[in-house]
Amino acid sequence: MSRLERILKASIGQEGPETDLTMFFQMEYNTPDRSVIRARMVTDQSIAVTIGLRSAILEPFKRFHIPSDGEFLACDILGLIPAVAVMLRNQSRGVAAGTIERDSTTRIILAFESEIPMKDNGLRDLASTITCTMRQWGEWTNVLLGTLDRDPVVGDWEIDWREFLAGEAGFVTMPWFRSLGFQDRKIALSRTILAAEALLISVLNRKQLIDPVAMQVRDWMKSLSPQPHVTGSHYITLEEEVF
């Protein structure tokens, strides 16, 4: 019996219409690219999970560019693209619904549901679906990062892709991050988009690729362009020392 299945079994019969599973999900499934905001057991056979992407993780940090609410952000690519893939790939495999919410950050909402009654190992099926989906999400993020690290154009640039994309989303980059010139950032961003598109094409079928959610994200990536300039926190420190 998995840890998640034990948690779900222990939650059955607790008082209240829903059971809060947020802390367990955070410990199990948080990564540098996603953070569980809320997880709750809605019924004995369904669980709803709200997951913030990297823009939510970075929200407390300084920014040099404030995007309009509702925009996708470059820093979310490493979490967003695999999330869209698992959402669409597993629609008939336990993911009953999946949506994207956007304001100043991007969030993924997944509803997991088992069609097997609880008495017939429904909780085991539900736990297995969640575990496999979240593992698949992480594995596809690693595939995306691995594709970039092996890219013949930018693979030897030794880029920290998370920090690079944070800068392109308007977040002040960390002092240790080696900044790139505009043309190099343009190349690096185009290779990121190419790798993300390749991942979607490799794991989704034709019908899934033209799903409105997939098309919305793919169209957004095609429209991406680098920031005119990216500010690093070491520049801010230098300015503070001068003044």
Backbone as a ProteinNet text record, in pm:
[ID]
protein_1_A
[PRIMARY]
MSRLERILKASIGQEGPETDLTMFFQMEYNTPDRSVIRARMVTDQSIAVTIGLRSAILEPFKRFHIPSDGEFLACDILGLIPAVAVMLRNQSRGVAAGTIERDSTTRIILAFESEIPMKDNGLRDLASTITCTMRQWGEWTNVLLGTLDRDPVVGDWEIDWREFLAGEAGFVTMPWFRSLGFQDRKIALSRTILAAEALLISVLNRKQLIDPVAMQVRDWMKSLSPQPHVTGSHYITLEEEVF
[TERTIARY]
84.2	0	88.6	61.3	140.8	107.2	197.2	173.6	47.1	27	-90.8	-217.9	-217.5	-335.9	-366.7	-263.8	-285.5	-346.3	-295.5	-349.1	-495.8	-528.1	-666.3	-758.5	-713.6	-795.7	-819.6	-716.7	-729.8	-823.4	-838.1	-920.9	-1069.4	-1101.6	-1241.4	-1312.1	-1426.5	-1505.3	-1472.5	-1371.6	-1343.1	-1458.5	-1471.7	-1580.9	-1556.9	-1667.1	-1656.5	-1679.5	-1723.2	-1754	-1629.8	-1514.9	-1391.6	-1278	-1178.4	-1061.3	-940.4	-870.8	-754.5	-632.5	-574.3	-455.7	-335.1	-344.9	-245.6	-104.3	-86.4	47.4	114.5	39.4	96.3	136.3	49.6	78.9	199.6	212.3	328.5	457.5	457.7	577.5	611.8	510.5	532.8	562.4	498.1	495.6	550.5	590.2	652.5	787.8	817.4	945.9	985.4	1103.2	1138.4	1044.3	964.2	879.2	730.9	694.3	552.6	540.6	432.7	409.2	260.5	227.2	86.8	31.7	-72.8	-138.2	-248.5	-322.6	-432.4	-461.2	-487.8	-530.6	-639.6	-747.6	-857.6	-929.3	-974.8	-1054	-1199.5	-1256.4	-1391.6	-1495	-1473.9	-1557	-1463.6	-1521.3	-1440.1	-1370.1	-1412	-1356.2	-1296	-1281.4	-1226.4	-1144.1	-1038.7	-947.8	-920.5	-925.8	-895.7	-767	-677	-546.5	-521.1	-484.1	-444.2	-294.1	-224.6	-78.6	-28.6	49.9	112	238.4	261.4	382.8	492.7	601.2	716.8	687.2	595.6	559.2	499.9	429.2	374.3	485.6	583.6	696.4	780.4	796.8	881.4	807.6	679.5	598.2	652.8	710.1	760.5	886.8	952.5	1081.4	1064.9	1175.4	1173.4	1153.4	1089.7	1067.8	1113.1	1158.1	1188.9	1085.1	995.6	888.7	763.1	653.6	526.7	435.7	407.3	320.7	174.8	92.5	-51	-107.2	-207.9	-272.8	-327.6	-314.6	-366.8	-266.2	-145.7	-42.2	23.3	57	149.5	288	371.1	504.5	610.3	721.6	827.8	881	882.9	938.4	857.3	734.2	647.2	662.7	740.4	747	782.5	880.8	927.2	821.8	725.8	615.7	490.3	466.2	343.2	332.9	439.3	433.5	410.4	485.9	454.8	315.9	268.7	135.2	27.6	40.4	-55.3	-50.9	69.3	84.7	15.5	37.7	-24.9	-176	-218.1	-359.9	-433.5	-377.7	-443.3	-419.2	-299.1	-264.5	-346.8	-381	-445.5	-593.4	-654.6	-796.2	-884.2	-851.7	-931.2	-861.6	-762.8	-685.8	-683.6	-795.2	-805.2	-805.3	-761	-769.4	-904.3	-998.4	-1135.1	-1146.9	-1064.3	-1067.9	-935.3	-900.1	-777.9	-796.3	-762.9	-776.5	-653.3	-636.7	-528.7	-590.7	-546.1	-589.5	-473.4	-501.5	-395.9	-443.2	-362.5	-375.7	-233.6	-180.3	-39	52.1	-3.5	70.6	-11.4	47.9	-21.8	-41.8	-163	-195.6	-261.8	-232.8	-295.3	-392.5	-513.7	-611.3	-642.9	-614.8	-639.8	-743.2	-838	-936.5	-913.2	-878.7	-856.1	-979.7	-1017.2	-1138	-1121.4	-1168.7	-1167.6	-1309.8	-1325.6	-1457	-1480.7	-1377.8	-1389.4	-1442.8	-1547.1	-1599.5	-1492.5	-1505.8	-1408	-1390.8	-1500	-1492.3	-1418.5	-1405.7	-1335.4	-1200.3	-1127.4	-993.2	-995.6	-1104.2	-1112.4	-1006	-975	-872.5	-734.5	-708.7	-580.3	-567.5	-675.8	-674.9	-652.8	-720.4	-707	-564.9	-509.6	-372.5	-272.2	-293.4	-202.2	-206.9	-326.5	-342.2	-268.3	-285.9	-220.5	-69.7	-21.3	123.1	184.3	120.4	173.2	170.3	62.3	49.8	156.1	175.7	274.6	416.9	441	573.1	598.1	496.3	508	535.5	468.6	490.8	638.1	691.1	831.6	927	896.6	983.8	987.1	872.8	869.7	938.5	936	1016.2	1164	1206.2	1346.8	1383.6	1290.3	1315.1	1338.1	1257.1	1269.6	1404.1	1442.8	1572.7	1687.1	1673	1776.7	1792.2	1679.6	1684.1	1762.7	1740.7	1812.3	1961.4	1992	2133.5	2209.5	2137.9	2202.7	2186.6	2122.5	2097	2229.6	2242.8	2370.2	2402.5	2303.3	2326.2	2360.6	2286.6	2304.8	2347.7	2364.5	2393	2522	2619.4	2747	2756.4	2644.5	2645	2636.8	2608.2	2597.8	2498.7	2380.3	2274.5	2195.4	2167.8	2069.3	1933.1	1860.4	1740.5	1630.2	1619.3	1516	1542	1667.1	1699.2	1690.2	1731.9	1720.4	1575	1485	1343.8	1279.4	1331.2	1282.4	1311.6	1432.1	1467.1	1378.6	1348.8	1263.2	1118.7	1083.9	949.5	943.4	1058.2	1059.5	1103.9	1153.3	1204.8	1352.5	1393.1	1533.9	1612.1	1714.9	1789.7	1888.1	1928.3	2016.1	2157.1	2235.6	2370.3	2463.6	2443.4	2535.3	2505.1	2389.6	2350.1	2432.1	2489.6	2569	2474.3	2471.2	2377.7	2420.4	2322.9	2346.9	2306.5	2372.5	2334.1	2201.6	2142.1	2009.6	2004.6	2099.5	2096.8	2109.5	2195.1	2208.4	2080.5	2017.5	1891.5	1782.4	1786.7	1690.2	1708.5	1832.9	1861.3	1818.9	1855.9	1824.6	1673.9	1600	1454.8	1393.8	1445.1	1391.6	1418.5	1534.2	1565.9	1478.7	1444.2	1353.5	1215.8	1167.1	1036.3	1037.3	1146.2	1158.3	1156.2	1227.3	1230	1092.4	1022.8	889.8	790.3	797.2	709.7	740	866.9	905.3	851	852.3	798.2	649.5	574.8	431	403.2	476.3	455	487.4	585.9	628.9	534.6	456.6	373.6	223.6	182.4	40	5.9	-115.2	-158.5	-214.6	-253.1	-295.1	-415.9	-513	-632.6	-598.2	-508.9	-468.8	-389.5	-309.9	-229.9	-314.6	-435	-521.5	-630.7	-618.8	-708.3	-690.2	-797.4	-785.5	-679.3	-663.4	-561.6	-422	-396.5	-265.9	-240.9	-340.6	-324.1	-297.7	-365.6	-344.8	-201	-148	-10.2	89.7	64.2	155.9	157.6	41.3	35.3	108.9	93	164.8	315.5	363.8	508.6	561.1	483.2	525.5	537.1	461.4	461.4	567.5	636.8	732.9	853	896.6	1020.4	1096.7	1229.2	1306.8	1280.9	1306.5	1298.1	1402.1	1373.3	1474.6	1602.6	1585.7	1701.2	1655.2	1748	1718.3	1802.5	1739	1807.9	1847	1973.4	2020.9	2030.4	2017.5	2019.2	2154.1	2263.8	2393	2396.6	2317.7	2309	2237.2	2131.1	2055.3	2144.9	2223	2313.6	2414.6	2468.7	2565.1	2501.8	2377.4	2308.5	2284.3	2246.3	2222	2350.9	2464.5	2590.9	2630.5	2600.3	2634.9	2555.4	2427.2	2340.8	2332
-119.2	0	125.4	217.5	340.4	434.7	530.7	630	709.4	745.6	824.1	744.3	616.8	535.4	527.3	514.6	510.4	642.3	755.2	885.8	897.2	851	859	772	654.1	565.9	626.7	690.3	753	873.4	932.4	1052.1	1019.4	896.2	857	865.8	932	939.6	1057.4	1138.4	1257	1356.2	1438.8	1535.7	1642.3	1696	1803	1750.7	1838.4	1796	1761.8	1820	1794.8	1770.8	1694.9	1668.1	1736.8	1815.8	1890	1798.5	1785.1	1701.3	1785.4	1917.4	2008.8	1978.9	1963.5	1946	1820.2	1711	1586.9	1605	1666.1	1686.1	1777.8	1878.8	1967.4	1889.8	1805.5	1727.8	1629.2	1572.9	1469.9	1525.8	1635.6	1673.2	1812.2	1890.4	2019	1999	2081	2079.1	2224.9	2249.1	2388	2452.4	2370.2	2422.7	2421.3	2367.2	2363.3	2357.9	2415.4	2417.5	2398	2296.3	2267.9	2377.7	2443.3	2549	2490.1	2398.3	2336.2	2199	2101.8	1968.5	1924	1878.8	1838.5	1717	1631.6	1515.4	1559	1568.7	1621.9	1516.2	1395.2	1279.7	1161.2	1047.3	927.3	883.7	938.1	894.8	1008.9	1127.1	1238.6	1332.3	1386.9	1480.1	1596.6	1718.7	1838.5	1900.7	1934.6	1988.5	2117.6	2223.1	2349.1	2364.8	2384.8	2385.7	2515.3	2589.9	2709.7	2674.4	2741.9	2718.5	2811.8	2822.8	2895.2	3044.1	3099.9	3240	3257.7	3156.5	3162.1	3148.1	3062.4	3043	3170.6	3239.3	3359	3487.4	3478.7	3600	3693.4	3643.5	3736.7	3813.5	3773.2	3831.1	3958.1	4034.5	4161.8	4139.5	4239.3	4235	4367.3	4359.7	4482.5	4507.4	4410.6	4425.2	4359.3	4433.3	4381	4352	4225	4193	4221.5	4224	4238.5	4110	4123.7	4004.4	3919.2	3789.2	3696.8	3653	3709.4	3668	3538	3452.3	3343.9	3405.4	3341.6	3393.5	3291.7	3340.4	3251.6	3160.9	3210.3	3129.8	3003.8	2998.7	2882.9	2771.1	2793.2	2696.5	2556.4	2545.3	2412.7	2336.7	2407.8	2340.9	2336	2442	2454.8	2352.6	2337.7	2247.3	2102.5	2049.7	1914.6	1905.1	2013.1	2011	1996.2	2072.4	2061.3	1920.9	1866.7	1731.5	1627	1630.8	1529.7	1550.3	1676.5	1706.9	1643.6	1660.5	1611.9	1462.7	1417.7	1276.7	1185.3	1233.6	1147.1	1178.7	1245	1279	1157.4	1047.8	925.9	825.4	874.5	786.3	838.6	890.2	932.4	1081.9	1160.5	1306	1348.5	1374.5	1404.8	1543.4	1635.5	1772.3	1840	1932.6	2010.4	2149.4	2251.6	2387.9	2469.8	2582.3	2675.8	2806.7	2855	2985	3082.7	3206.4	3307.2	3440.7	3500.7	3642.4	3696	3727.2	3765.8	3644.6	3525.5	3399.6	3298.7	3183.5	3077.2	2957.5	2902.9	2786.9	2679.8	2556	2440.7	2379	2350.8	2283.6	2147.9	2043.6	1907.5	1840.9	1773.7	1695.2	1548.1	1470.7	1327.3	1252	1149.8	1075.7	929.2	842.5	698.9	652.5	571.9	516.1	386.1	340	215.4	247.5	179.8	204.9	183.4	255.1	246.7	104.1	30.3	-106.9	-200	-159.1	-240.1	-178.2	-133	-74.6	58.4	133.2	264.5	360.2	356.3	445.2	409.2	281.5	239.7	290.8	281.6	330.3	481.6	553.7	698.9	738.7	673.3	703.3	673.8	562.5	524.9	626.4	673.9	773.9	901.8	949.6	1073.5	1057.5	947.8	922.7	917.3	844.4	829.7	962.2	1038.9	1167	1265.6	1277.1	1371.4	1327.4	1196.2	1146.5	1176	1154.4	1181.2	1329.4	1414.2	1558.7	1590.7	1538.1	1562.2	1505.5	1386	1323.3	1404.6	1458.8	1536.8	1671.2	1726.3	1846.5	1814.8	1700	1658.7	1632.7	1578.1	1557.6	1691.4	1788.2	1922	1985	1975.7	2028.6	1953	1820.7	1740.1	1774.1	1801.7	1842.4	1971.5	2065.9	2192.9	2174.5	2089.3	2066.6	1996.8	1923.1	1853.1	1927	2041.6	2116.6	2153.6	2126	2154.8	2303.6	2388.2	2533	2594.7	2558.3	2624.3	2528.4	2401.5	2301.2	2321.7	2390	2413	2554.5	2625.6	2760.2	2759	2642.7	2626.1	2725.9	2727	2816.8	2749.5	2825.4	2781.2	2821.1	2722.7	2753.3	2814.3	2772.3	2830.4	2979	3013.9	3153.7	3236	3177.6	3245.9	3281.4	3184.2	3206.9	3299.9	3299.7	3396.3	3538.8	3560.4	3691.8	3732.3	3636.9	3667.3	3690.8	3651.1	3677.4	3808.8	3877.3	4006.2	4003.2	3887	3879.5	3916.1	3988.5	4023.3	3894.7	3871.1	3745.7	3749.4	3630.7	3617.4	3666.2	3706.7	3760.4	3663.2	3533	3434.9	3405.9	3452.6	3418	3496.2	3423.9	3487.9	3543.1	3673.4	3737	3713.1	3716.7	3698.8	3826.6	3852.2	3964.4	3937.3	4041.5	4029.7	3921.7	3921	3823.2	3680.5	3659.4	3525.4	3484.7	3579.8	3547.9	3515.8	3583.5	3554.4	3412.2	3371.3	3234.9	3133.6	3159.1	3066.1	3050.5	3159.7	3152.4	3073.7	3094.4	3020.8	2871.5	2834.2	2692.3	2631.4	2711.1	2664.3	2635.3	2726	2708.3	2586.1	2569.1	2454.2	2323.1	2319	2198.4	2171.3	2276.4	2260.1	2208.2	2264	2218	2072.3	2036.1	1898.1	1801.6	1842.7	1757.3	1733.4	1839.8	1823.9	1731.9	1750.2	1668.4	1521.8	1498.4	1360.4	1282.7	1352.9	1280.8	1293.5	1388	1405.8	1359.9	1309.1	1271.5	1393.4	1374.6	1488.6	1560.3	1483.5	1542.9	1624.1	1571.9	1642.1	1769.2	1764.8	1881.6	1999.6	1971.9	2081	2111.6	2053.1	2088.6	2238.2	2310	2454.8	2492.6	2411.5	2441.5	2432.1	2324.5	2307.1	2416.9	2450.2	2553.1	2689.8	2719.4	2847	2860.9	2754.9	2758.1	2761.1	2684.3	2681.1	2816.5	2878.4	3010.6	3114.5	3104.9	3198.5	3183.1	3059.8	3039.9	3098.3	3083.9	3138.1	3290.6	3353.1	3499.9	3554.4	3465.7	3510.4	3579.9	3684.3	3751.3	3787.1	3801	3830.2	3970	3986.5	4119	4211.2	4339.8	4432.1	4430.7	4416.2	4399.7	4322.3	4256.9	4180.9	4238.1	4262.6	4319.9	4210.1	4212.4	4119.4	4188.5	4111.5	4172.1	4233.6	4188.1	4251	4394.2	4420.6	4559	4646.7	4593.2	4668.4	4700	4601.3	4620.6	4731.2	4730.5	4832.3	4971	4980.8	5109.3	5158.3	5066	5104.4	5155	5091.2	5134.4	5272.7	5299.5	5428.3	5540.3	5513.3	5618	5611.5
0	0	0	-90.1	-99	15.6	39.2	144.3	115.3	-11.7	-47.3	-21.9	-56.6	-32.3	116.9	199.7	344.8	394.1	339.7	378.1	337.8	217.3	170.2	254.2	289.7	372.7	509.5	563.9	695	689.8	570.2	556.1	545.3	507.4	491.4	625.9	625.8	748.5	836.9	799.8	879.6	867.8	970.8	970.6	865	814.3	715.5	575.1	482.4	345.2	264.3	301	227.9	326	283.6	366.5	307.2	387	340	335.7	217	197.2	154.7	170.3	114.4	163.8	294.1	348.4	294	287.7	234.4	87.6	9	-132.9	-151.7	-66.9	-76	-50.8	51.1	83.6	-27.6	-89.1	-190.3	-329.6	-365.7	-506	-539.5	-439.2	-471.5	-538.3	-637.6	-707.3	-733.6	-790.4	-824.8	-926.9	-996.5	-1103.6	-1070.9	-956.2	-918.6	-766.9	-715.9	-571.6	-545.9	-469.8	-439.9	-349.5	-395.3	-317.7	-230.9	-289.2	-215.4	-274.2	-186.5	-228.7	-132.6	-188	-101.2	-159.7	-69.4	-106.9	-109	-227.8	-243.5	-210.5	-263.8	-230.6	-209	-176.5	-156.8	-284.1	-398	-525.5	-606.9	-546.9	-625.2	-538	-598.8	-533.2	-627.9	-575.3	-654.1	-601.6	-694.4	-657	-735	-664.2	-726.1	-710.6	-823	-823.7	-885.7	-811	-864.8	-940.7	-1051.9	-1128.9	-1079.6	-1152.7	-1100.7	-1077.8	-1154.1	-1130.6	-991.4	-941.8	-806	-702.7	-731.7	-640.3	-631.3	-744.2	-749.3	-710.7	-689.5	-668.4	-559.7	-448.6	-346.2	-387.6	-496.5	-532.1	-616.5	-625.4	-698.8	-848.3	-909.9	-1054	-1114	-1238.8	-1312.4	-1421.1	-1440.9	-1540.3	-1484.1	-1481.3	-1431.2	-1551.3	-1576.8	-1690.6	-1657.5	-1757.1	-1736.6	-1677.2	-1592.6	-1538.5	-1652.1	-1636.9	-1737.1	-1840.2	-1836.8	-1932	-1886.7	-1983	-1953	-1933.2	-1851.8	-1824	-1862	-1916.3	-1963.9	-1853.4	-1728.8	-1620	-1594.1	-1644.1	-1619.6	-1722.3	-1826.3	-1936.1	-1887.4	-1798.4	-1755.5	-1676.9	-1617.9	-1549.5	-1634.1	-1710.1	-1787.2	-1900.2	-1977.4	-2092.5	-2048.4	-1950.9	-1902.6	-1839.6	-1774	-1713.5	-1820.7	-1928.2	-2038.7	-2097.4	-2108.9	-2164.7	-2077.3	-1946	-1859.5	-1852.2	-1857.4	-1851.7	-1970.3	-2088.6	-2209.5	-2231	-2202.1	-2223.2	-2131.6	-2012.2	-1913	-1892.7	-1989.5	-1976.8	-1953.7	-2013.7	-1996.6	-1905.5	-1830.8	-1743.7	-1600.5	-1555.2	-1416.1	-1393.3	-1493.7	-1481.1	-1537.2	-1445.1	-1487.6	-1548.7	-1502.3	-1554.9	-1527.6	-1614.8	-1595.5	-1654.4	-1578.1	-1625.9	-1587.3	-1656.2	-1626	-1580.5	-1465.1	-1414.7	-1423.1	-1465	-1476.4	-1422.6	-1337.5	-1303.7	-1299.8	-1182.9	-1177.1	-1177.5	-1153.2	-1158.5	-1237.1	-1262.2	-1335.6	-1244.3	-1246.4	-1164.4	-1249.4	-1215.4	-1279.1	-1179.9	-1223.3	-1138	-1200.5	-1125.5	-1172.1	-1082.8	-1143.8	-1069.9	-1104	-1003	-1019.9	-972.1	-1046.3	-1011.7	-1048	-960.9	-988.3	-1015.4	-1118.5	-1148.5	-1073	-1004	-927.4	-788.5	-742.1	-607.4	-501.2	-390	-282.7	-233.2	-222.2	-171.9	-267.5	-392.8	-493.2	-530.9	-429.6	-449.3	-523.2	-505.3	-569.4	-519	-389.3	-334.3	-388.2	-404.1	-461.1	-603.3	-679.3	-817.2	-819.9	-730.6	-724.6	-686.6	-584.9	-541.4	-652.1	-722.6	-831	-944.6	-978.7	-1085.1	-1050.9	-927.9	-885.3	-885.5	-829.1	-822.8	-961.7	-1051.3	-1187.9	-1262.9	-1246.6	-1316.6	-1270.3	-1139.4	-1087.5	-1121.7	-1121.5	-1161.1	-1308.8	-1390.8	-1534	-1559.2	-1486.8	-1497.2	-1470.1	-1360.3	-1327	-1430.5	-1480.2	-1579.7	-1708.4	-1749.2	-1873.2	-1856.4	-1735.3	-1709.3	-1724.6	-1672.3	-1685.6	-1831.2	-1908.8	-2052	-2120.5	-2086.6	-2145.5	-2110.5	-1983.8	-1942	-2009	-2019.9	-2084.8	-2232.1	-2297.9	-2439.3	-2455.3	-2364.6	-2370.8	-2341.1	-2243.6	-2208.8	-2321.7	-2405.6	-2518.3	-2650.2	-2646.5	-2768.7	-2835.9	-2966.5	-3033.3	-3043.9	-3027.1	-3038.4	-2903.1	-2798.9	-2667.8	-2557	-2591.6	-2489.4	-2413	-2474.1	-2404.2	-2346.3	-2339	-2282.2	-2129.9	-2073.9	-1927.6	-1867.7	-1924.1	-1877.9	-1765.8	-1660.1	-1562	-1619.1	-1673.1	-1749.7	-1665.4	-1541.3	-1455.5	-1432.2	-1406.2	-1379.9	-1508.3	-1619.2	-1748	-1777.2	-1758	-1787.4	-1685.4	-1563	-1464.2	-1510.9	-1563.4	-1616.6	-1732.8	-1821.1	-1936.2	-1894.3	-1772.2	-1719.5	-1642.4	-1631.1	-1564.2	-1419.5	-1373.2	-1236.9	-1234.2	-1130.2	-1111.8	-1087.5	-1166.5	-1155.3	-1038.8	-994.4	-878.3	-911.4	-807.9	-832.7	-903.4	-878.7	-937.1	-1084.5	-1134.8	-1270.7	-1373	-1467.7	-1573.3	-1678.9	-1691.3	-1784.1	-1928.9	-2018.5	-2161.4	-2233.8	-2346.1	-2430.2	-2499.1	-2555.7	-2616.4	-2723.4	-2814.7	-2923.6	-2871.5	-2770.7	-2712.6	-2640.2	-2573.3	-2506.4	-2607.9	-2719.5	-2826.3	-2878.2	-2896.4	-2941.7	-2835.6	-2709.9	-2601.2	-2584.4	-2596.6	-2583	-2698.3	-2818.4	-2934.2	-2921.6	-2866.9	-2847.8	-2737.5	-2636.3	-2531	-2589.1	-2671.5	-2734.6	-2825.9	-2899.9	-2989.7	-2910.2	-2798.8	-2714.8	-2654.7	-2612.5	-2553.7	-2657.9	-2777	-2885.5	-2920.3	-2922	-2952.6	-2848	-2721.7	-2616.3	-2637.4	-2664.2	-2686.3	-2804.4	-2912.4	-3032.3	-3006	-2919.6	-2894.4	-2802.8	-2718.5	-2620.2	-2645.7	-2729.2	-2756.6	-2897.9	-2913.7	-3048	-3120.3	-3245.4	-3326.9	-3268.1	-3218.4	-3160.2	-3036.3	-2954.6	-2832.8	-2864.6	-2970.5	-3007.7	-3053.3	-3104.1	-3148.4	-3045.3	-2927.1	-2818	-2788.8	-2754.9	-2730.6	-2628.1	-2523.8	-2422.7	-2483.8	-2558.3	-2621.7	-2724	-2803.5	-2905.7	-2842.7	-2733	-2664.7	-2617.9	-2557.6	-2507.9	-2622.7	-2727.3	-2841.6	-2913.4	-2929.1	-2993.5	-2909.4	-2777.3	-2689	-2705	-2708.4	-2721.8	-2852.5	-2958.7	-3088.1	-3084.3	-2995.5	-2988.5	-2892	-2820.9	-2719.9	-2782.4	-2717.7	-2757.7	-2630.9	-2639.7	-2519.1	-2465.3	-2336.9	-2276.5	-2341.2	-2356.3	-2409.5	-2326.3	-2194.8	-2106.4	-1984	-1917.6	-1796	-1682.8	-1568.7	-1453.5	-1355.9	-1312.9	-1211.7	-1077	-968.5	-835.2	-802.9	-868.9	-844.4	-897	-1004.7	-1053.8	-952.3	-893.1	-793.4	-673.4	-631.6	-518.1	-548.9	-669.8	-708.8	-708.7	-758.8	-760.3	-618.9	-527.5	-389.2	-322.6	-360.2	-302	-353.2	-480.8	-539.6	-474.4	-450	-396.4	-243
[MASK]
+++++++++++++++++++++++++++++++++++++++++++++++++++++++++++++++++++++++++++++++++++++++++++++++++++++++++++++++++++++++++++++++++++++++++++++++++++++++++++++++++++++++++++++++++++++++++++++++++++++++++++++++++++++++++++++++++++++++++++++++++++

